[in-house]
Each structure stands twice: as structure tokens, then as C-alpha cells.
Coordinates of C-alpha atoms and ligand atoms in Angstrom, one line a residue:
X24 CA -44.7 -139.5 -144.8
X25 CA -47.0 -140.3 -142.2
X26 CA -50.0 -141.9 -143.7
X27 CA -51.1 -144.6 -141.6
X28 CA -54.4 -145.3 -141.3
X29 CA -54.1 -144.3 -137.4
X30 CA -51.7 -141.6 -137.5
X31 CA -55.3 -139.7 -139.7
X32 CA -57.4 -141.5 -137.7
X33 CA -59.5 -141.0 -134.2
X34 CA -59.9 -143.7 -131.3
X35 CA -63.0 -143.6 -129.0
X36 CA -62.4 -145.0 -125.5
X37 CA -65.3 -146.6 -124.4
X38 CA -65.5 -147.5 -120.8
X39 CA -67.4 -150.7 -121.0
X40 CA -69.2 -150.5 -117.3
X41 CA -70.5 -147.3 -117.9
X42 CA -71.5 -147.0 -121.9
X43 CA -75.2 -149.1 -122.1
X44 CA -76.7 -152.0 -120.2
X45 CA -78.8 -154.4 -122.2
X46 CA -79.7 -156.7 -119.3
X47 CA -80.5 -154.6 -116.4
X48 CA -78.1 -155.1 -113.8
X49 CA -77.2 -151.7 -113.9
X50 CA -73.6 -152.4 -115.2
X51 CA -73.2 -151.4 -119.0
X52 CA -71.8 -154.8 -121.0
X53 CA -71.0 -155.8 -124.5
X54 CA -74.3 -156.1 -126.1
X55 CA -74.6 -152.8 -125.3
X56 CA -71.9 -151.7 -127.1
X57 CA -73.1 -154.1 -129.8
X58 CA -76.7 -151.8 -129.8
X59 CA -74.7 -148.9 -130.5
X60 CA -71.8 -149.4 -132.9
X61 CA -74.1 -147.5 -135.2
X62 CA -73.7 -144.5 -133.5
X63 CA -69.8 -145.0 -133.5
X64 CA -69.7 -145.6 -137.1
X65 CA -71.8 -142.5 -137.9
X66 CA -69.5 -140.1 -135.5
X67 CA -66.9 -141.5 -137.6
X68 CA -64.5 -142.7 -135.7
X69 CA -62.2 -145.7 -136.7
X70 CA -60.9 -147.3 -133.8
X71 CA -63.0 -148.2 -130.0
X72 CA -60.5 -148.9 -127.5
X73 CA -62.5 -151.2 -124.9
X74 CA -61.3 -150.7 -121.5
X75 CA -60.6 -154.6 -119.8
X76 CA -63.5 -156.6 -119.2
X77 CA -61.2 -159.9 -118.6
X78 CA -62.4 -161.7 -115.9
X79 CA -61.6 -159.8 -112.4
X80 CA -62.9 -159.3 -108.8
X81 CA -63.2 -156.0 -110.3
X82 CA -61.1 -154.4 -107.1
X83 CA -60.2 -151.5 -110.1
X84 CA -63.1 -151.7 -112.1
X85 CA -61.2 -154.7 -114.4
X86 CA -57.6 -153.5 -114.5
X87 CA -57.3 -156.6 -111.7
X88 CA -57.3 -159.3 -114.1
X89 CA -57.8 -162.8 -113.1
X90 CA -58.1 -164.7 -116.4
X91 CA -56.6 -163.0 -119.5
X92 CA -58.7 -165.7 -121.8
X93 CA -62.5 -165.3 -120.7
X94 CA -65.1 -162.4 -120.5
X95 CA -66.5 -161.1 -117.2
X96 CA -70.0 -162.3 -117.0
X97 CA -70.6 -159.1 -116.1
X98 CA -70.1 -158.0 -119.3
X99 CA -71.4 -160.6 -121.2
X100 CA -69.4 -163.8 -122.8
X101 CA -66.7 -164.8 -125.5
X102 CA -69.5 -165.5 -128.3
X103 CA -70.7 -161.8 -127.5
X104 CA -67.6 -160.2 -127.9
X105 CA -66.9 -162.3 -130.9
X106 CA -70.1 -161.1 -132.0
X107 CA -69.0 -157.0 -131.5
X108 CA -65.5 -158.1 -132.8
X109 CA -67.6 -159.3 -136.3
X110 CA -70.1 -156.3 -136.3
X111 CA -67.8 -153.5 -135.8
X112 CA -65.3 -155.0 -138.4
X113 CA -68.5 -154.6 -140.6
X114 CA -69.1 -151.3 -140.3
X115 CA -65.2 -150.7 -140.4
X116 CA -64.3 -150.2 -136.7
X117 CA -61.6 -151.3 -135.6
X118 CA -61.4 -153.1 -131.8
X119 CA -58.5 -152.2 -129.6
X120 CA -58.4 -154.6 -126.2
X121 CA -56.9 -153.0 -123.0
X122 CA -53.8 -155.0 -122.2
X123 CA -52.5 -154.5 -118.5
X124 CA -49.4 -156.6 -117.9
X125 CA -47.7 -154.6 -115.6
X126 CA -49.8 -156.4 -112.6
X127 CA -52.6 -159.4 -112.3
X128 CA -55.6 -159.9 -109.7
X129 CA -54.4 -161.5 -106.8
X130 CA -57.0 -163.8 -108.3
X131 CA -55.0 -164.9 -110.9
X132 CA -53.9 -168.4 -110.9
X133 CA -50.3 -167.9 -110.9
X134 CA -50.5 -165.8 -108.2
X135 CA -52.3 -168.2 -106.4
X136 CA -50.2 -170.5 -106.7
X137 CA -47.2 -168.3 -105.9
X138 CA -48.9 -167.9 -102.7
X139 CA -48.3 -171.4 -102.1
X140 CA -44.5 -170.8 -100.8
X141 CA -41.1 -170.1 -102.1
X142 CA -40.6 -173.4 -104.6
X143 CA -43.6 -172.9 -106.4
X144 CA -42.9 -171.9 -110.2
X145 CA -45.2 -169.5 -110.3
X146 CA -42.9 -167.7 -107.2
X147 CA -41.2 -166.0 -109.7
X148 CA -43.6 -164.9 -111.5
X149 CA -43.9 -162.3 -109.1
X150 CA -41.8 -159.6 -107.0
X151 CA -41.3 -161.0 -103.9
X152 CA -38.8 -159.5 -101.2
X153 CA -37.5 -160.3 -97.3
X154 CA -38.4 -157.4 -95.0
X155 CA -36.3 -154.8 -94.4
X156 CA -34.0 -155.0 -91.1
X157 CA -36.6 -153.5 -89.1
X158 CA -39.0 -155.8 -90.2
X159 CA -41.2 -153.3 -92.7
X160 CA -41.3 -153.3 -96.0
X161 CA -38.3 -154.0 -98.1
X162 CA -37.7 -149.7 -99.4
X163 CA -40.3 -147.3 -99.2
X164 CA -41.5 -146.8 -102.8
X165 CA -45.4 -146.1 -102.2
X166 CA -48.7 -147.0 -104.2
X167 CA -50.1 -144.9 -106.6
X168 CA -53.7 -145.8 -104.9
X169 CA -52.0 -144.7 -101.1
X170 CA -49.6 -146.0 -98.8
X171 CA -46.8 -148.7 -98.8
X172 CA -46.4 -150.2 -102.5
X173 CA -45.1 -153.6 -100.7
X174 CA -47.7 -156.0 -98.8
X175 CA -46.9 -158.8 -96.4
X176 CA -47.7 -162.1 -97.3
X177 CA -47.5 -163.7 -93.1
X178 CA -47.4 -167.3 -94.1
X179 CA -44.0 -166.6 -96.2
X180 CA -42.6 -163.5 -94.3
X181 CA -42.0 -162.1 -97.3
X182 CA -43.7 -159.0 -99.4
X183 CA -45.1 -158.6 -102.5
X184 CA -44.9 -155.2 -104.6
X185 CA -48.1 -153.8 -105.9
X186 CA -47.3 -150.5 -107.7
X187 CA -51.0 -149.9 -107.5
X188 CA -54.0 -151.7 -105.4
X189 CA -53.2 -153.9 -103.0
X190 CA -55.1 -157.2 -105.1
X191 CA -52.7 -155.6 -108.0
X192 CA -49.5 -157.4 -107.6
X193 CA -46.7 -156.6 -109.8
X194 CA -45.3 -158.9 -112.2
X195 CA -42.1 -159.9 -112.9
X196 CA -40.5 -159.5 -116.0
X197 CA -36.9 -160.3 -115.4
X198 CA -38.5 -164.0 -115.3
X199 CA -38.1 -165.1 -119.0
X200 CA -41.2 -167.8 -118.4
X201 CA -43.2 -165.1 -117.8
X202 CA -42.5 -162.8 -120.7
X203 CA -43.1 -166.0 -123.1
X204 CA -46.6 -166.6 -121.5
X205 CA -47.4 -163.0 -121.7
X206 CA -46.6 -163.1 -125.2
X207 CA -48.1 -166.1 -126.2
X208 CA -51.1 -165.0 -124.2
X209 CA -51.4 -161.3 -126.6
X210 CA -51.0 -163.8 -129.3
X211 CA -53.9 -165.4 -128.4
X212 CA -56.1 -162.4 -129.2
X213 CA -53.6 -161.3 -132.2
X214 CA -55.2 -164.6 -133.6
X215 CA -58.8 -164.1 -132.5
X216 CA -59.0 -161.5 -135.0
X217 CA -58.5 -157.9 -132.8
X218 CA -56.5 -155.1 -133.9
X219 CA -55.0 -153.4 -131.5
X220 CA -53.9 -153.2 -127.9
X221 CA -53.8 -150.2 -125.7
X222 CA -51.2 -151.5 -122.8
X223 CA -51.9 -150.4 -119.4
X224 CA -48.9 -148.4 -117.5
X225 CA -46.7 -150.3 -119.6
X226 CA -43.2 -148.0 -118.9
X227 CA -43.6 -149.2 -115.0
X228 CA -42.8 -153.0 -116.3
X229 CA -39.1 -153.0 -115.8
X230 CA -37.5 -152.2 -112.4
X231 CA -34.5 -151.4 -110.9
X232 CA -33.0 -154.6 -110.0
X233 CA -31.8 -153.0 -106.4
X234 CA -34.6 -151.5 -105.4
X235 CA -33.7 -148.7 -103.8
X236 CA -35.2 -146.4 -101.1
X237 CA -36.3 -143.2 -102.8
X238 CA -36.0 -139.3 -101.0
X239 CA -39.7 -139.1 -100.3
X240 CA -38.4 -135.3 -100.3
X241 CA -41.4 -134.1 -102.9
X242 CA -45.0 -135.7 -104.9
X243 CA -42.8 -137.3 -107.0
X244 CA -40.2 -139.1 -105.1
X245 CA -42.3 -142.1 -104.8
X246 CA -40.5 -144.6 -106.2
X247 CA -41.2 -143.9 -109.5
X248 CA -37.7 -143.1 -110.5
X249 CA -36.6 -146.7 -110.1
X250 CA -39.7 -148.3 -112.5
X251 CA -40.4 -145.5 -114.6
X252 CA -38.9 -146.4 -118.3
X253 CA -36.8 -148.9 -116.5
X254 CA -33.8 -150.9 -117.4
X255 CA -35.2 -153.7 -119.9
X256 CA -38.7 -151.9 -120.8
X257 CA -37.4 -151.1 -124.5
X258 CA -35.9 -154.4 -124.9
X259 CA -39.3 -156.4 -123.7
X260 CA -41.5 -153.9 -126.1
X261 CA -39.2 -154.5 -128.9
X262 CA -39.5 -158.5 -127.8
X263 CA -43.3 -158.2 -127.5
X264 CA -43.6 -155.9 -131.3
X265 CA -41.3 -158.7 -132.7
X266 CA -43.7 -161.6 -131.5
X267 CA -47.2 -160.5 -131.1
X268 CA -47.9 -156.6 -132.5
X269 CA -46.1 -157.1 -135.9
X270 CA -47.2 -160.5 -136.5
X271 CA -50.5 -159.4 -136.4
X272 CA -50.6 -156.1 -137.6
X273 CA -51.4 -154.2 -134.2
X274 CA -51.9 -150.4 -133.5
X275 CA -50.4 -150.0 -130.0
X276 CA -51.1 -147.1 -127.6
X277 CA -48.9 -147.0 -124.7
X278 CA -50.0 -145.5 -121.7
X279 CA -46.8 -143.8 -120.3
X280 CA -46.8 -142.7 -116.8
X281 CA -43.6 -140.3 -115.9
X282 CA -42.2 -140.4 -119.0
X283 CA -40.3 -137.9 -121.5
X284 CA -40.3 -137.1 -124.6
X285 CA -36.9 -138.3 -124.9
X286 CA -38.6 -142.0 -124.1
X287 CA -41.2 -141.9 -126.0
X288 CA -39.4 -141.3 -129.2
X289 CA -37.8 -144.4 -128.6
X290 CA -41.3 -146.0 -127.9
X291 CA -42.8 -145.0 -130.9
X292 CA -40.1 -144.6 -133.9
X293 CA -41.0 -146.9 -136.4
X294 CA -37.3 -147.5 -136.6
X295 CA -37.1 -149.1 -133.3
X296 CA -40.1 -151.8 -133.6
X297 CA -41.5 -151.0 -130.4
X298 CA -44.8 -149.1 -130.2
X299 CA -46.8 -147.3 -132.5
X300 CA -47.9 -144.2 -130.5
X301 CA -47.1 -143.1 -126.6
X302 CA -50.0 -141.4 -123.9
X303 CA -48.5 -139.1 -121.7
X304 CA -49.8 -137.4 -119.0
X305 CA -47.7 -133.9 -118.7
X306 CA -50.1 -132.0 -119.4
X307 CA -52.9 -133.4 -117.2
X308 CA -50.8 -132.3 -114.2
X309 CA -50.8 -128.0 -115.0
X310 CA -53.5 -128.0 -111.8
X311 CA -50.8 -130.3 -109.8
X312 CA -49.3 -127.4 -107.6
X313 CA -45.9 -128.8 -106.6
X314 CA -46.5 -132.1 -108.5
X315 CA -49.4 -132.4 -105.9
X316 CA -52.6 -133.9 -107.7
X317 CA -55.2 -133.5 -104.5
X318 CA -55.2 -130.7 -104.2
X319 CA -57.4 -127.8 -105.4
X320 CA -56.0 -125.7 -108.0
X321 CA -56.4 -124.1 -111.7
X322 CA -54.4 -124.3 -114.6
X323 CA -52.7 -121.4 -116.2
X324 CA -53.2 -122.1 -120.5
X325 CA -49.5 -121.0 -120.6
X326 CA -48.5 -124.1 -118.9
X327 CA -50.5 -126.3 -121.0
X328 CA -49.7 -124.5 -124.0
X329 CA -46.0 -125.0 -123.1
X330 CA -46.2 -128.4 -122.5
X331 CA -48.1 -129.3 -125.3
X332 CA -45.7 -127.5 -127.5
X333 CA -42.9 -129.5 -126.0
X334 CA -44.6 -132.7 -126.7
X335 CA -45.7 -131.6 -130.6
X336 CA -42.0 -130.1 -131.3
X337 CA -39.7 -133.1 -129.7
X338 CA -41.5 -135.8 -130.6
X339 CA -41.7 -134.7 -134.3
X340 CA -38.8 -133.7 -134.4
X341 CA -37.3 -137.7 -133.2
X342 CA -39.9 -139.2 -135.2
X343 CA -41.9 -140.3 -132.2
X344 CA -46.1 -140.5 -132.6
X345 CA -48.2 -138.6 -129.8
X346 CA -51.6 -139.5 -128.4
X347 CA -54.0 -136.7 -128.3
X348 CA -56.4 -136.4 -125.6
X349 CA -58.1 -134.0 -123.4
X350 CA -59.4 -136.6 -120.8
X351 CA -60.1 -140.3 -120.4
X352 CA -60.9 -142.4 -117.7
X353 CA -58.3 -141.9 -115.3
X354 CA -59.3 -138.1 -115.4
X355 CA -62.1 -135.5 -114.8
X356 CA -63.6 -134.5 -117.3
X357 CA -61.8 -131.2 -119.7
X358 CA -64.4 -128.8 -119.4
X359 CA -64.8 -127.3 -116.0
X360 CA -61.2 -128.3 -115.8
X361 CA -59.8 -125.9 -119.1
X362 CA -62.7 -124.1 -120.2
X363 CA -66.2 -123.8 -119.0
X364 CA -69.4 -126.3 -118.4
X365 CA -71.9 -123.8 -117.6
X366 CA -72.8 -121.0 -119.6
X367 CA -70.4 -121.4 -122.4
X368 CA -70.3 -125.5 -122.8
X369 CA -71.1 -126.2 -126.0
X370 CA -69.1 -123.5 -127.2
X371 CA -66.0 -125.2 -125.1
X372 CA -66.5 -128.3 -125.7
X373 CA -66.5 -127.5 -129.1
X374 CA -62.9 -125.1 -128.8
X375 CA -61.5 -127.9 -127.1
X376 CA -61.8 -129.9 -129.7
X377 CA -61.2 -128.4 -132.5
X378 CA -57.3 -127.1 -130.4
X379 CA -57.2 -131.0 -130.0
X380 CA -57.5 -132.2 -133.6
X381 CA -55.3 -129.1 -135.4
X382 CA -52.1 -131.0 -133.5
X383 CA -50.3 -134.1 -134.7
X384 CA -50.6 -137.2 -133.4
X385 CA -53.9 -139.4 -133.2
X386 CA -57.0 -138.2 -131.6
X387 CA -59.0 -139.6 -129.2
X388 CA -62.5 -138.9 -127.8
X389 CA -63.4 -140.7 -124.7
X390 CA -67.3 -141.7 -124.2
X391 CA -69.4 -138.5 -123.6
X392 CA -67.2 -135.9 -124.9
X393 CA -68.9 -135.9 -128.0
X394 CA -71.8 -134.7 -125.9
X395 CA -70.5 -132.5 -123.9
X396 CA -70.7 -134.4 -120.8
X397 CA -70.1 -132.4 -117.5
X398 CA -68.1 -133.9 -114.3
X399 CA -70.1 -135.9 -112.1
X400 CA -70.5 -132.9 -109.2
X401 CA -70.7 -135.5 -106.1
X402 CA -71.4 -134.1 -102.8
X403 CA -71.2 -137.4 -100.2
X404 CA -68.0 -139.5 -100.2
X405 CA -70.7 -142.4 -100.1
X406 CA -71.4 -141.3 -103.7
X407 CA -67.6 -142.5 -104.3
X408 CA -67.1 -146.1 -105.6
X409 CA -63.1 -145.6 -106.6
X410 CA -60.8 -146.9 -104.7
X411 CA -58.4 -144.4 -105.4
X412 CA -60.9 -141.5 -105.0
X413 CA -61.9 -143.0 -101.7
X414 CA -58.1 -143.9 -100.2
X415 CA -57.2 -140.2 -101.5
X416 CA -60.2 -138.6 -99.0
X417 CA -59.0 -140.7 -96.3
X418 CA -55.4 -139.4 -96.4
X419 CA -56.8 -136.1 -96.9
X420 CA -58.8 -135.8 -94.2
X421 CA -55.9 -137.7 -91.8
X422 CA -53.7 -134.9 -93.0
X423 CA -56.2 -132.3 -91.1
X424 CA -58.2 -131.4 -94.4
X425 CA -61.9 -130.4 -93.4
X426 CA -63.8 -133.1 -95.2
X427 CA -66.0 -130.1 -97.0
X428 CA -62.1 -129.1 -98.6
X429 CA -61.7 -132.8 -99.2
X430 CA -65.0 -133.1 -101.0
X431 CA -63.9 -130.0 -103.8
X432 CA -60.9 -131.8 -104.1
X433 CA -62.4 -135.0 -105.6
X434 CA -64.6 -132.6 -107.2
X435 CA -61.9 -131.4 -109.0
X436 CA -59.8 -133.8 -109.3
X437 CA -61.4 -137.6 -109.0
X438 CA -61.6 -140.0 -112.1
X439 CA -64.4 -141.1 -110.8
X440 CA -65.9 -137.9 -112.7
X441 CA -65.7 -138.9 -116.4
X442 CA -66.6 -142.6 -115.0
X443 CA -70.8 -141.8 -114.7
X444 CA -72.8 -143.4 -117.4
X445 CA -73.7 -142.4 -120.6
X446 CA -76.5 -139.9 -121.3
X447 CA -78.1 -141.5 -124.0
X448 CA -81.8 -140.3 -124.0
X449 CA -84.3 -138.5 -121.5
X450 CA -85.9 -142.1 -120.2
X451 CA -84.9 -142.6 -116.2
X452 CA -81.3 -142.7 -116.0
X453 CA -80.5 -141.4 -119.2
X454 CA -81.5 -144.5 -120.8
X455 CA -78.3 -146.0 -119.7
X456 CA -80.0 -148.8 -118.1
X457 CA -83.7 -150.0 -116.9
X458 CA -82.4 -150.9 -113.4
X459 CA -80.3 -149.0 -110.9
X460 CA -76.9 -147.9 -112.2
X461 CA -73.9 -149.1 -110.7
X462 CA -72.5 -145.1 -110.2
X463 CA -74.3 -142.2 -110.2
X464 CA -78.3 -142.9 -109.8
X465 CA -79.1 -139.2 -109.7
X466 CA -77.2 -137.0 -112.5
X467 CA -79.5 -134.5 -113.6
X468 CA -78.3 -133.5 -117.0
X469 CA -80.5 -133.1 -119.7
X470 CA -77.5 -132.8 -122.6
X471 CA -78.2 -136.6 -124.0
X472 CA -77.1 -138.4 -127.3
X473 CA -80.3 -138.0 -128.8
X474 CA -80.7 -134.5 -128.6
X475 CA -77.0 -133.8 -130.0
X476 CA -78.1 -136.4 -133.3
X477 CA -81.5 -134.2 -133.4
X478 CA -78.9 -130.8 -133.1
X479 CA -77.2 -130.1 -136.9
X480 CA -74.8 -127.8 -134.7
X481 CA -74.5 -130.0 -131.9
X482 CA -70.8 -130.7 -130.8
X483 CA -71.3 -134.2 -132.1
X484 CA -71.4 -133.2 -135.5
X485 CA -68.6 -130.8 -134.3
X486 CA -66.5 -134.1 -133.8
X487 CA -67.8 -135.7 -136.8
X488 CA -66.4 -133.1 -139.4
X489 CA -63.4 -132.8 -137.4
X490 CA -62.5 -136.4 -138.1
X491 CA -63.3 -136.4 -141.4
X492 CA -60.7 -133.6 -142.2
X493 CA -58.4 -135.3 -140.6
X494 CA -58.8 -137.8 -142.8
X495 CA -59.0 -135.6 -145.9
X496 CA -56.0 -133.3 -145.2
X497 CA -52.6 -134.8 -145.1
X498 CA -51.6 -131.6 -143.9
X499 CA -53.6 -132.6 -139.9
X500 CA -50.7 -135.8 -139.6
X501 CA -47.7 -133.7 -141.4
X502 CA -47.6 -130.4 -140.9
X503 CA -44.9 -128.7 -138.9
X504 CA -45.9 -127.0 -135.3
X505 CA -45.5 -123.6 -134.5
X506 CA -47.2 -121.5 -131.2
X507 CA -47.8 -117.8 -132.2
X508 CA -48.3 -116.8 -128.8
X509 CA -46.6 -118.3 -125.8
X510 CA -47.4 -115.4 -123.1
X511 CA -51.4 -115.3 -123.3
X512 CA -53.2 -116.6 -120.7
X513 CA -56.2 -116.3 -123.3
X514 CA -55.3 -117.1 -126.6
X515 CA -54.0 -120.6 -127.5
X516 CA -53.1 -120.1 -131.3
X517 CA -50.6 -121.9 -133.4
X518 CA -50.0 -122.7 -137.1
X519 CA -48.7 -126.0 -138.9
X520 CA -47.2 -125.6 -142.3
X521 CA -46.5 -128.8 -144.7
X522 CA -45.6 -128.2 -148.7
X523 CA -47.6 -125.2 -149.9
X524 CA -50.3 -124.9 -147.7
X525 CA -50.9 -123.6 -143.8
X526 CA -53.3 -124.1 -140.9
X527 CA -54.1 -121.7 -138.5
X528 CA -56.0 -122.8 -135.2
X529 CA -56.9 -120.4 -132.5
X530 CA -59.1 -120.5 -129.3
X531 CA -60.0 -117.9 -126.6
X532 CA -60.0 -119.4 -123.4
X533 CA -62.1 -116.4 -121.5
X534 CA -65.4 -115.4 -120.9
X535 CA -64.3 -111.8 -122.5
X536 CA -64.1 -110.8 -126.2
X537 CA -60.4 -111.0 -127.8
X538 CA -59.0 -108.8 -130.5
X539 CA -57.0 -111.1 -132.3
X540 CA -55.4 -111.4 -136.2
X541 CA -54.5 -113.7 -138.9
X542 CA -50.8 -114.4 -138.5
X543 CA -49.5 -111.4 -141.4
X544 CA -48.0 -114.3 -143.2
X545 CA -50.8 -115.5 -143.9
X546 CA -53.0 -112.9 -144.8
X547 CA -53.0 -112.4 -148.4
X548 CA -53.4 -116.6 -148.9
X549 CA -56.2 -117.6 -150.0
X550 CA -58.5 -119.0 -146.6
X551 CA -60.7 -121.5 -145.8
X552 CA -62.6 -121.9 -142.3
X553 CA -62.3 -125.5 -141.9
X554 CA -63.9 -125.2 -138.4
X555 CA -65.6 -122.3 -136.2
X556 CA -67.7 -122.8 -132.9
X557 CA -69.9 -119.6 -134.3
X558 CA -70.9 -120.5 -137.4
X559 CA -68.5 -118.3 -139.0
X560 CA -67.9 -118.4 -142.9
X561 CA -66.4 -115.5 -143.7
X562 CA -63.2 -113.3 -141.7
X563 CA -61.4 -110.1 -141.9
X564 CA -57.4 -110.4 -140.7
X565 CA -58.4 -108.5 -137.4
X566 CA -61.8 -110.4 -135.7
X567 CA -63.0 -109.9 -132.1
X568 CA -63.5 -113.2 -131.0
X569 CA -66.4 -114.6 -129.0
X570 CA -66.4 -115.8 -125.4
X571 CA -64.5 -119.3 -125.7
X572 CA -64.7 -119.0 -129.6
X573 CA -62.3 -121.0 -131.8
X574 CA -61.4 -121.6 -135.5
X575 CA -59.7 -123.5 -137.5
X576 CA -58.7 -122.2 -140.8
X577 CA -56.8 -123.4 -143.6
X578 CA -54.8 -121.3 -146.1
X579 CA -53.0 -122.0 -149.4
Ligands
NOJ627 C1 -54.0 -147.0 -115.5 C2 -55.5 -147.7 -115.7 O1 -55.9 -146.2 -117.1 C3 -55.9 -146.6 -114.5 O2 -57.4 -146.8 -114.5 C4 -55.5 -148.1 -113.2 O3 -55.8 -147.7 -111.8 C5 -53.9 -148.8 -113.6 N1 -53.9 -148.3 -114.6 C6 -53.7 -149.5 -112.9 O4 -53.9 -150.8 -114.0

């Protein structure tokens, strides 16, 4: 039986930079998180995932770590962090650190040492290769941030690998000394009393030792097949588990890029002693035509259902465990993408919550989802701060896309959409800061935390209710899964059974009224409406679903 606290619990992701600023510098900080702990406790979540706040030059908002043992001054001090940990624990909230060990910042002292030459003891902490025969990069792998994944170090004449931003050199996991340093560093955080790690792009850490060229035939042939779920990754994670996770009782979330259910079963089946759960992105690619992210496209509901269903069924069959989410700091908001963020904004936000929270896995809420925050809708490239978005824009223009079309693509696809500051109240900048916010000084929208808290029918309370339900009923963690209608482009419905109970969840992903009926085998059962975004209290077997209506039924 699945009965771990994190299998029944909900994670709330905080992007500290945009959460709450207490010192007026326009950047959210740790004291801001401390001030909002009561708010988070009221929502009822179990675990707070904090994106990186370690010392960093912030070329990728903290995913470029220069010192694993200290807090970046822009977020506060280690004393602030210790206070956060203590005050969170007092309220029953656990803390999960975001840990990045695929790469460091170029400013990390290991890399600064490595730059000193091939004889330096830290040289082998990173991945260095001689140029190809033509003097160019050692192979044709592409960086996720555009261009080659290799950068020439003029002093030594060798290239270093950076799968991400050029200031983020990849670590060499083949080096046992590096492994030991990382395990010790993680154990240091374990000693401090944190409760878990979210492990950034962890399935990329083991590279194919031959570093072969890729075909570049499709958008996916960028080298990833030579480092995603690489040859030793399971070994490394098992070691990490033995040295750190198990020892400190940590819950772990592996961020898995371009992976498979088969691999994620290996990562998360408890018998293998690797990770607690896998955070995969296949459902985030249903609007990538031909695998291309930077293109304007609408998703098909049948694709979304197919992908979600595959992961529900395969992970359960193999004893793996899913992380469930609609968005995070690397994705646009889900409202406009999968439902509606204008006329049916409130209904859509609740619909997405109800559909997700009925599934098997650990549920995640990204800051602002609980008040139905929308995309940034920037109109000018100068409003974007994110390196990935700016690089993508430049490449689109170079490919002949017009500026207007490129901006539209960013408006749909850029992760910056989810990074605009939290909307707390109606004061200037939504109460996020008394200064000038680091991003989006003008975002006119009057949906705020204050208003959500004052309205008992708000999306905030829908989440609060769903979080409590998942803790209360074992069927959420244990029920099986059956997609009811795979063909409809409008209705998303599924059933789950466990012992003598069933859960039936349905959502109308359209502005039209839709006829739906309770599946025949459940029609004569006792039916409780666990969640409804139209305030339904009773139900006939035949139902006319309203625009973006969702229902969660419990049958016995
Ligand atoms: C995934 C993180 O979530 C993303 O924000 C970051 O840019 C990359 N990993 C590189 O660390």
C-alpha cells in the first residue's frame, strides 16, 4: 500500500525571487518566505520546494551555483535560512532544497581552479575535450540555451561541455573525487535538517564516454540521446541514496528531462533505492509541433490524455511514483495553455486542479496557481530577463521569423510567463515589493491573494479542499486508473478503483455545454460529490456539463 506522507501530500513550489520581497530591492527573499508561512500552512501543503538560493552570479537565476554552502546575499543569510527551516517545521511544513549537480557556475572555485590548466587537480571535475580535426567543437551537441554545447577555453585550447548556459560547465561524474565531494555537500544539508532535495536535470549527469556526434535530423537529435538516462546514472543515484537520502530520511524529486516511463520506474521503485519520485515533461510537449518548442501551436486534449494515461498506467505497473504538475518555473502558466484565462478563468483554474488532484502521484502547486495567476503577456523583448527566452528570440529572428511572430511564440512558450511576481494585494506591484520589481513592473491584473482568501468560493479553497481530500482518502494514492473516453477532444474523464470504492473525475475542456453520464457500472452506487467547480450538490446520472465544468465523484 502507498502510504508515505509524501504520497498523500502536496508540494508547493516557491520561486523565491518572485515570491515576496521584504527589503525593497525588488527581489523576493527568505524573510519574505518566513512572513508567508502562515499563508502556506493555511493552504495545507506539506512540503515547500525552494528553487536555488545558493551563492550564484544569477546567469540562470540561481541554477548556476558558485558556492553550495552559502546563501546568496540577495536572498538573505544562512541565519535567515535556519530561521525559515525552524519556523516552517513549527508549522508542520517541510523544506525541500533545489540541488543542482549536473553543472556548477563558472564562478565555482572548482571551475576557477580547473581553468588554471590540465595539471590542476580540479581540471577533471569538469568535462574537457580537444577540438575536432577542423578546430571546432569536439562534437555537434547543442546547448539547451541555443548554440553549441561546447565552449573554447583559449588558454588551454580545450573545450568544456555546458549542456545549459555557457556559464554553467557540466560536472564530470566519472570522477570519484567529484562524487565524494557532492555526497558530502548533500550530507551537510542533511545534517542541517532539511527534508528533501529536488534534483535538477539529474538524469543528465552520466554522459556517453565516446561523446558521439548526433544526426541533427530532428529537433530531438541534439545530443540528448548520449546523456539522457546515461550509462551510470542509476549507479550514481543509488550511491547518493545510500550516502545521503536514506541516512537523513529525505524525500527526493528527480527532474527528468526527455526520459521514459521505463527509466522512471527504475529511478523511483523503492526496491532500487534511488529516488522518491520522477518529474517528467512529456505532457508539457503536447504543443510542440514536431518536437519543436519555439513554435506557436495549440494542444489536442486527446494527446494530453494519452500521455498522462501512459504515465499513470506504466508507473503504477512498475511500482514507480509520479510527480503531478501543470506548470513550474520553466513553463508558461497552464490556464491559457490548456483551458481559458479570460471569461472562464476561475472555472478553468479549478478544473485543472480537480483533474490533476484525482490522479496517482504526488501533487505539485506552483506559486500563484492557487490564485489563478495568468501569463505575463509581455509585448516587447526588452521585458524578458530570461537568457533562454532571449536566445530563442534571437534564433527565431535569425531563422526569418518576424519580430511580431517571435514575440507571439514567446508569449505562448516562454518560462518567464510563470516568473512574474506573486500578486498579494491591491497595493502597488501587488504588494510584492515596496521597490521596483526585478521583472514585470506593469502587470495589470486584479486577482490577488487577499481577494482569494476573502472569497470562500475561490480557487485557493478548492486547492485547500483537494489537498485535504488526498490526505484523507487512501484511494488517491492507491486506486488503479482507467481513462474513460480516449477519443473526445472536449471531455477528460477517468475512473479509479480501490477495494470497494471508486473515484470518477470528469472535466469539460470547452466553452460549450456537454452531455455526460455517470459510467453505467457506478450508476446504482452511493455517490458523494467530492469536488465541483460549479457548486453542484446533487447529481443525476445524466449531466449537462457547463463550460469548463469539473466534477470529482466518490462512489461506494
Ligand atoms: C532545470 C531548471 O528547472 C531550469 O530552470 C534551469 O535553467 C536548468 N535546469 C538548468 O539548471
